Amino acid sequence: MNPKTLTTLKSLEHIDKRWIFLSVALAVLVPLLIPFKMQLPVSQPTKNFYNHIESLPEGSMVLLSCDYDPGSKAELYPMTEATLRHLFRRNIRIVILSLWPAGPPMVELALNTIIEERGQDKKYGVDYVNLGFKEGREAVIVSMGRSIRDAFPEDYHGNSISELRLMSDVLNYSSFPLFINLSVGYPGVKEYVQYAQSRFKLTLIAGAGAVSVPELSAYMQSGQLSGMLMGIAGCAEYEQLLEERGLALTFMNAQSVGHVLIILLIIIGNILFFIIRREEKI
Amino acid sequence: MMDTLWIWISAALTLMIMSFLYKDNPFFKIAEHLFIGLAAGYVIAIQFFNVFKPNLWNPLVAGENWWLLIPLTLGLMMFTRFFPKIAWISRWPLAYMVGIYSGLAVIGFTEGDLMRQVQASVVPPISVEALSGFAGNPGVLTALNMTSNPIIVFGLICILIYFFFSLEHRGTAGFFARVGTGLLMVGFGAGYGYTVMTRIALLIDRFYFLISDWLRIV
């Protein structure tokens, strides 16, 4: 190889990373501006998540823990909206809580969006309750196994639990045939598996940020998790099953193009590395 | 009107944070410090109204649970850290918390993780269910399904050998350890892929906010 080409290749290896930022930004932005239609194959964990909710009889209760904050909104908020849509569509009563301080406002936002979308047909305190945040992490998870009222004497809006009709049917985990956890870190799915699922024999399904998926997959294989939405792709598959286009399906175009670009950059980087190493050896 | 104002503030702060990708600058610093200050203030407020008031203060004022004076005292003891001469008192509530969480963690890990994961790893090398699945419906997916158990058993053995440092990784042990390393790399690769997925999703969410809520292009 002539020295000029080698120098060019070396300069490419040390390209200003801002060019990479710009290319990723364009790869993400263009598909958002010019969307295209994609058909996604639905994975088994997503099907299980969907089927567990579908199998619940109308009027039954679900406990939903939304353990995330605005930092993970991109993945978990579309899951919250999609799950609420599904649960309300099936006329399932929902008790929502959060072990993250910034979780309850995200829940409120999702609830308001979906309730408005449905034409205000669901009543607070009868069809759903937002218990808000509670500090204590694992201690709260364990104490809810004894009594949810003791852990949450008031809801997010400061109402006493005894004033809410829905809560009169709630004792502890045993009041819920299904527990759903949407989370991205600590405390989250892992803690619920360790401290609640195993001890109180819950049927637990989860939606997780993609970054947590490799760690949580072991719980799917062991049967401790009965279904899982794996990142934004999992949520898009779920929206496809629901036949309702939500945020995740809108995001998937950009996600796919972004991934293709990252894969290309990794391949180009490796090719450059090996070519330069070979030339330098010669 | 207020919604529009908040959208403009959010968009400005998003752009200020993103400006760091070009280079460090005062706009990024302002947004960063604002975020840290707001987050700290928010957490204190929410802890007070959602935890301290309903779980401790209200029942105490109502004279319902006098035993709650114990956690209140333990909580107050934490503040002795601000006074060097009596700072040692704060070790008592700290010891109590460490004890509680250690006890919880031991049970949680043993029951929820260790036992169940060991149990899930002990599988027959050949799954009769997968074999009959392939026989009934021959195809790529059912064929791949048959490889699941052998990979779990063989992979687990190889990775355990890699972490068995009392044995020199040479000869047969070396071979299995190298296979174990390869399988670990596959695991790390999957982890990296999923991390990229999360980071790209964060970027998409912010861009979507900018072009939909702020600029209203889509």
PDB file of N, CA, C and O in Angstrom, chain B residues 97-143:
ATOM      1  N   MET B  97     -29.718   0.053  59.803  1.00  0.00           N
ATOM      2  CA  MET B  97     -30.088  -0.049  58.384  1.00  0.00           C
ATOM      3  C   MET B  97     -29.274  -1.109  57.661  1.00  0.00           C
ATOM      4  O   MET B  97     -29.803  -1.897  56.876  1.00  0.00           O
ATOM      5  N   VAL B  98     -27.972  -1.130  57.945  1.00  0.00           N
ATOM      6  CA  VAL B  98     -27.113  -2.139  57.297  1.00  0.00           C
ATOM      7  C   VAL B  98     -27.585  -3.541  57.691  1.00  0.00           C
ATOM      8  O   VAL B  98     -27.679  -4.444  56.848  1.00  0.00           O
ATOM      9  N   GLY B  99     -27.916  -3.689  58.975  1.00  0.00           N
ATOM     10  CA  GLY B  99     -28.395  -4.994  59.459  1.00  0.00           C
ATOM     11  C   GLY B  99     -29.668  -5.416  58.753  1.00  0.00           C
ATOM     12  O   GLY B  99     -29.787  -6.547  58.270  1.00  0.00           O
ATOM     13  N   ILE B 100     -30.628  -4.494  58.685  1.00  0.00           N
ATOM     14  CA  ILE B 100     -31.925  -4.794  58.040  1.00  0.00           C
ATOM     15  C   ILE B 100     -31.712  -5.193  56.582  1.00  0.00           C
ATOM     16  O   ILE B 100     -32.195  -6.224  56.117  1.00  0.00           O
ATOM     17  N   TYR B 101     -30.942  -4.360  55.865  1.00  0.00           N
ATOM     18  CA  TYR B 101     -30.780  -4.615  54.423  1.00  0.00           C
ATOM     19  C   TYR B 101     -29.935  -5.862  54.153  1.00  0.00           C
ATOM     20  O   TYR B 101     -30.183  -6.568  53.172  1.00  0.00           O
ATOM     21  N   SER B 102     -28.969  -6.133  55.040  1.00  0.00           N
ATOM     22  CA  SER B 102     -28.177  -7.360  54.856  1.00  0.00           C
ATOM     23  C   SER B 102     -29.073  -8.574  55.013  1.00  0.00           C
ATOM     24  O   SER B 102     -29.015  -9.517  54.227  1.00  0.00           O
ATOM     25  N   GLY B 103     -29.905  -8.533  56.052  1.00  0.00           N
ATOM     26  CA  GLY B 103     -30.825  -9.651  56.305  1.00  0.00           C
ATOM     27  C   GLY B 103     -31.741  -9.869  55.122  1.00  0.00           C
ATOM     28  O   GLY B 103     -31.916 -11.004  54.655  1.00  0.00           O
ATOM     29  N   LEU B 104     -32.298  -8.773  54.610  1.00  0.00           N
ATOM     30  CA  LEU B 104     -33.201  -8.879  53.458  1.00  0.00           C
ATOM     31  C   LEU B 104     -32.466  -9.417  52.238  1.00  0.00           C
ATOM     32  O   LEU B 104     -32.960 -10.282  51.524  1.00  0.00           O
ATOM     33  N   ALA B 105     -31.250  -8.885  52.018  1.00  0.00           N
ATOM     34  CA  ALA B 105     -30.494  -9.259  50.819  1.00  0.00           C
ATOM     35  C   ALA B 105     -30.105 -10.729  50.835  1.00  0.00           C
ATOM     36  O   ALA B 105     -30.191 -11.400  49.798  1.00  0.00           O
ATOM     37  N   VAL B 106     -29.705 -11.234  52.008  1.00  0.00           N
ATOM     38  CA  VAL B 106     -29.281 -12.641  52.085  1.00  0.00           C
ATOM     39  C   VAL B 106     -30.437 -13.550  51.670  1.00  0.00           C
ATOM     40  O   VAL B 106     -30.273 -14.449  50.838  1.00  0.00           O
ATOM     41  N   ILE B 107     -31.605 -13.266  52.238  1.00  0.00           N
ATOM     42  CA  ILE B 107     -32.771 -14.110  51.906  1.00  0.00           C
ATOM     43  C   ILE B 107     -33.144 -13.940  50.427  1.00  0.00           C
ATOM     44  O   ILE B 107     -33.374 -14.914  49.720  1.00  0.00           O
ATOM     45  N   GLY B 108     -33.180 -12.675  49.979  1.00  0.00           N
ATOM     46  CA  GLY B 108     -33.569 -12.392  48.596  1.00  0.00           C
ATOM     47  C   GLY B 108     -32.657 -13.070  47.599  1.00  0.00           C
ATOM     48  O   GLY B 108     -33.118 -13.744  46.673  1.00  0.00           O
ATOM     49  N   PHE B 109     -31.345 -12.924  47.789  1.00  0.00           N
ATOM     50  CA  PHE B 109     -30.386 -13.514  46.858  1.00  0.00           C
ATOM     51  C   PHE B 109     -30.449 -15.045  46.895  1.00  0.00           C
ATOM     52  O   PHE B 109     -30.436 -15.692  45.857  1.00  0.00           O
ATOM     53  N   THR B 110     -30.520 -15.594  48.109  1.00  0.00           N
ATOM     54  CA  THR B 110     -30.498 -17.052  48.216  1.00  0.00           C
ATOM     55  C   THR B 110     -31.753 -17.654  47.591  1.00  0.00           C
ATOM     56  O   THR B 110     -31.676 -18.578  46.787  1.00  0.00           O
ATOM     57  N   GLU B 111     -32.890 -17.079  47.993  1.00  0.00           N
ATOM     58  CA  GLU B 111     -34.165 -17.651  47.551  1.00  0.00           C
ATOM     59  C   GLU B 111     -34.462 -17.314  46.080  1.00  0.00           C
ATOM     60  O   GLU B 111     -34.827 -18.178  45.301  1.00  0.00           O
ATOM     61  N   GLY B 112     -34.286 -16.042  45.742  1.00  0.00           N
ATOM     62  CA  GLY B 112     -34.717 -15.586  44.421  1.00  0.00           C
ATOM     63  C   GLY B 112     -33.691 -15.779  43.334  1.00  0.00           C
ATOM     64  O   GLY B 112     -34.043 -15.974  42.168  1.00  0.00           O
ATOM     65  N   ASP B 113     -32.411 -15.711  43.678  1.00  0.00           N
ATOM     66  CA  ASP B 113     -31.377 -15.773  42.653  1.00  0.00           C
ATOM     67  C   ASP B 113     -30.642 -17.102  42.667  1.00  0.00           C
ATOM     68  O   ASP B 113     -30.739 -17.882  41.732  1.00  0.00           O
ATOM     69  N   LEU B 114     -29.923 -17.331  43.745  1.00  0.00           N
ATOM     70  CA  LEU B 114     -29.022 -18.494  43.799  1.00  0.00           C
ATOM     71  C   LEU B 114     -29.760 -19.813  43.543  1.00  0.00           C
ATOM     72  O   LEU B 114     -29.451 -20.517  42.573  1.00  0.00           O
ATOM     73  N   MET B 115     -30.742 -20.111  44.397  1.00  0.00           N
ATOM     74  CA  MET B 115     -31.403 -21.409  44.302  1.00  0.00           C
ATOM     75  C   MET B 115     -32.131 -21.586  42.971  1.00  0.00           C
ATOM     76  O   MET B 115     -31.991 -22.593  42.298  1.00  0.00           O
ATOM     77  N   ARG B 116     -32.905 -20.557  42.589  1.00  0.00           N
ATOM     78  CA  ARG B 116     -33.712 -20.669  41.367  1.00  0.00           C
ATOM     79  C   ARG B 116     -32.837 -20.707  40.111  1.00  0.00           C
ATOM     80  O   ARG B 116     -33.159 -21.401  39.148  1.00  0.00           O
ATOM     81  N   GLN B 117     -31.735 -19.967  40.132  1.00  0.00           N
ATOM     82  CA  GLN B 117     -30.865 -19.962  38.952  1.00  0.00           C
ATOM     83  C   GLN B 117     -30.090 -21.271  38.833  1.00  0.00           C
ATOM     84  O   GLN B 117     -29.893 -21.782  37.728  1.00  0.00           O
ATOM     85  N   VAL B 118     -29.656 -21.813  39.984  1.00  0.00           N
ATOM     86  CA  VAL B 118     -28.970 -23.114  39.951  1.00  0.00           C
ATOM     87  C   VAL B 118     -29.950 -24.162  39.427  1.00  0.00           C
ATOM     88  O   VAL B 118     -29.622 -24.964  38.542  1.00  0.00           O
ATOM     89  N   GLN B 119     -31.168 -24.093  39.978  1.00  0.00           N
ATOM     90  CA  GLN B 119     -32.217 -25.037  39.565  1.00  0.00           C
ATOM     91  C   GLN B 119     -32.461 -24.942  38.045  1.00  0.00           C
ATOM     92  O   GLN B 119     -32.564 -25.961  37.364  1.00  0.00           O
ATOM     93  N   ALA B 120     -32.502 -23.701  37.535  1.00  0.00           N
ATOM     94  CA  ALA B 120     -32.771 -23.504  36.101  1.00  0.00           C
ATOM     95  C   ALA B 120     -31.600 -23.952  35.236  1.00  0.00           C
ATOM     96  O   ALA B 120     -31.775 -24.224  34.045  1.00  0.00           O
ATOM     97  N   SER B 121     -30.390 -24.002  35.829  1.00  0.00           N
ATOM     98  CA  SER B 121     -29.212 -24.419  35.045  1.00  0.00           C
ATOM     99  C   SER B 121     -29.097 -25.931  34.960  1.00  0.00           C
ATOM    100  O   SER B 121     -28.410 -26.463  34.087  1.00  0.00           O
ATOM    101  N   VAL B 122     -29.722 -26.625  35.911  1.00  0.00           N
ATOM    102  CA  VAL B 122     -29.637 -28.084  35.915  1.00  0.00           C
ATOM    103  C   VAL B 122     -30.700 -28.636  34.974  1.00  0.00           C
ATOM    104  O   VAL B 122     -31.839 -28.890  35.358  1.00  0.00           O
ATOM    105  N   VAL B 123     -30.311 -28.757  33.721  1.00  0.00           N
ATOM    106  CA  VAL B 123     -31.251 -29.251  32.701  1.00  0.00           C
ATOM    107  C   VAL B 123     -30.626 -30.445  31.990  1.00  0.00           C
ATOM    108  O   VAL B 123     -29.393 -30.562  31.947  1.00  0.00           O
ATOM    109  N   PRO B 124     -31.428 -31.345  31.462  1.00  0.00           N
ATOM    110  CA  PRO B 124     -30.834 -32.471  30.710  1.00  0.00           C
ATOM    111  C   PRO B 124     -30.164 -31.951  29.441  1.00  0.00           C
ATOM    112  O   PRO B 124     -30.686 -31.015  28.814  1.00  0.00           O
ATOM    113  N   PRO B 125     -29.008 -32.511  29.061  1.00  0.00           N
ATOM    114  CA  PRO B 125     -28.312 -32.015  27.858  1.00  0.00           C
ATOM    115  C   PRO B 125     -29.187 -32.091  26.609  1.00  0.00           C
ATOM    116  O   PRO B 125     -29.084 -31.267  25.714  1.00  0.00           O
ATOM    117  N   ILE B 126     -30.027 -33.105  26.545  1.00  0.00           N
ATOM    118  CA  ILE B 126     -30.932 -33.225  25.395  1.00  0.00           C
ATOM    119  C   ILE B 126     -32.370 -33.116  25.917  1.00  0.00           C
ATOM    120  O   ILE B 126     -32.769 -33.885  26.799  1.00  0.00           O
ATOM    121  N   SER B 127     -33.104 -32.151  25.378  1.00  0.00           N
ATOM    122  CA  SER B 127     -34.487 -31.975  25.813  1.00  0.00           C
ATOM    123  C   SER B 127     -35.417 -32.845  24.964  1.00  0.00           C
ATOM    124  O   SER B 127     -35.472 -32.687  23.741  1.00  0.00           O
ATOM    125  N   VAL B 128     -36.120 -33.749  25.639  1.00  0.00           N
ATOM    126  CA  VAL B 128     -37.057 -34.635  24.933  1.00  0.00           C
ATOM    127  C   VAL B 128     -38.172 -33.805  24.285  1.00  0.00           C
ATOM    128  O   VAL B 128     -38.607 -34.071  23.162  1.00  0.00           O
ATOM    129  N   GLU B 129     -38.578 -32.756  25.019  1.00  0.00           N
ATOM    130  CA  GLU B 129     -39.644 -31.876  24.532  1.00  0.00           C
ATOM    131  C   GLU B 129     -39.232 -31.207  23.213  1.00  0.00           C
ATOM    132  O   GLU B 129     -40.010 -31.151  22.255  1.00  0.00           O
ATOM    133  N   ALA B 130     -37.959 -30.720  23.178  1.00  0.00           N
ATOM    134  CA  ALA B 130     -37.468 -30.058  21.965  1.00  0.00           C
ATOM    135  C   ALA B 130     -37.356 -31.054  20.810  1.00  0.00           C
ATOM    136  O   ALA B 130     -37.660 -30.716  19.662  1.00  0.00           O
ATOM    137  N   LEU B 131     -36.913 -32.281  21.131  1.00  0.00           N
ATOM    138  CA  LEU B 131     -36.790 -33.326  20.099  1.00  0.00           C
ATOM    139  C   LEU B 131     -38.149 -33.648  19.489  1.00  0.00           C
ATOM    140  O   LEU B 131     -38.299 -33.719  18.260  1.00  0.00           O
ATOM    141  N   SER B 132     -39.140 -33.827  20.380  1.00  0.00           N
ATOM    142  CA  SER B 132     -40.467 -34.162  19.861  1.00  0.00           C
ATOM    143  C   SER B 132     -41.068 -32.966  19.110  1.00  0.00           C
ATOM    144  O   SER B 132     -41.814 -33.149  18.150  1.00  0.00           O
ATOM    145  N   GLY B 133     -40.698 -31.754  19.543  1.00  0.00           N
ATOM    146  CA  GLY B 133     -41.148 -30.548  18.840  1.00  0.00           C
ATOM    147  C   GLY B 133     -40.625 -30.510  17.422  1.00  0.00           C
ATOM    148  O   GLY B 133     -41.346 -30.191  16.482  1.00  0.00           O
ATOM    149  N   PHE B 134     -39.341 -30.897  17.261  1.00  0.00           N
ATOM    150  CA  PHE B 134     -38.714 -30.920  15.934  1.00  0.00           C
ATOM    151  C   PHE B 134     -39.318 -32.032  15.079  1.00  0.00           C
ATOM    152  O   PHE B 134     -39.559 -31.851  13.876  1.00  0.00           O
ATOM    153  N   ALA B 135     -39.557 -33.190  15.736  1.00  0.00           N
ATOM    154  CA  ALA B 135     -40.125 -34.325  14.991  1.00  0.00           C
ATOM    155  C   ALA B 135     -41.524 -33.983  14.471  1.00  0.00           C
ATOM    156  O   ALA B 135     -41.895 -34.330  13.349  1.00  0.00           O
ATOM    157  N   GLY B 136     -42.285 -33.271  15.312  1.00  0.00           N
ATOM    158  CA  GLY B 136     -43.660 -32.918  14.934  1.00  0.00           C
ATOM    159  C   GLY B 136     -43.718 -31.798  13.905  1.00  0.00           C
ATOM    160  O   GLY B 136     -44.619 -31.753  13.079  1.00  0.00           O
ATOM    161  N   ASN B 137     -42.755 -30.863  13.993  1.00  0.00           N
ATOM    162  CA  ASN B 137     -42.785 -29.693  13.097  1.00  0.00           C
ATOM    163  C   ASN B 137     -41.354 -29.320  12.698  1.00  0.00           C
ATOM    164  O   ASN B 137     -40.771 -28.391  13.252  1.00  0.00           O
ATOM    165  N   PRO B 138     -40.771 -30.079  11.737  1.00  0.00           N
ATOM    166  CA  PRO B 138     -39.368 -29.810  11.374  1.00  0.00           C
ATOM    167  C   PRO B 138     -39.203 -28.419  10.749  1.00  0.00           C
ATOM    168  O   PRO B 138     -39.964 -28.058   9.855  1.00  0.00           O
ATOM    169  N   GLY B 139     -38.286 -27.646  11.276  1.00  0.00           N
ATOM    170  CA  GLY B 139     -38.056 -26.290  10.766  1.00  0.00           C
ATOM    171  C   GLY B 139     -36.854 -25.671  11.459  1.00  0.00           C
ATOM    172  O   GLY B 139     -36.268 -26.286  12.363  1.00  0.00           O
ATOM    173  N   VAL B 140     -36.509 -24.456  11.035  1.00  0.00           N
ATOM    174  CA  VAL B 140     -35.310 -23.797  11.584  1.00  0.00           C
ATOM    175  C   VAL B 140     -35.487 -23.512  13.079  1.00  0.00           C
ATOM    176  O   VAL B 140     -34.591 -23.779  13.893  1.00  0.00           O
ATOM    177  N   LEU B 141     -36.659 -22.973  13.454  1.00  0.00           N
ATOM    178  CA  LEU B 141     -36.872 -22.591  14.853  1.00  0.00           C
ATOM    179  C   LEU B 141     -36.857 -23.806  15.780  1.00  0.00           C
ATOM    180  O   LEU B 141     -36.237 -23.772  16.842  1.00  0.00           O
ATOM    181  N   THR B 142     -37.532 -24.874  15.353  1.00  0.00           N
ATOM    182  CA  THR B 142     -37.567 -26.071  16.203  1.00  0.00           C
ATOM    183  C   THR B 142     -36.177 -26.726  16.263  1.00  0.00           C
ATOM    184  O   THR B 142     -35.803 -27.285  17.293  1.00  0.00           O
ATOM    185  N   ALA B 143     -35.419 -26.602  15.166  1.00  0.00           N
ATOM    186  CA  ALA B 143     -34.049 -27.147  15.160  1.00  0.00           C
ATOM    187  C   ALA B 143     -33.180 -26.346  16.127  1.00  0.00           C
ATOM    188  O   ALA B 143     -32.405 -26.911  16.911  1.00  0.00           O
TER     189      ALA B 143
END
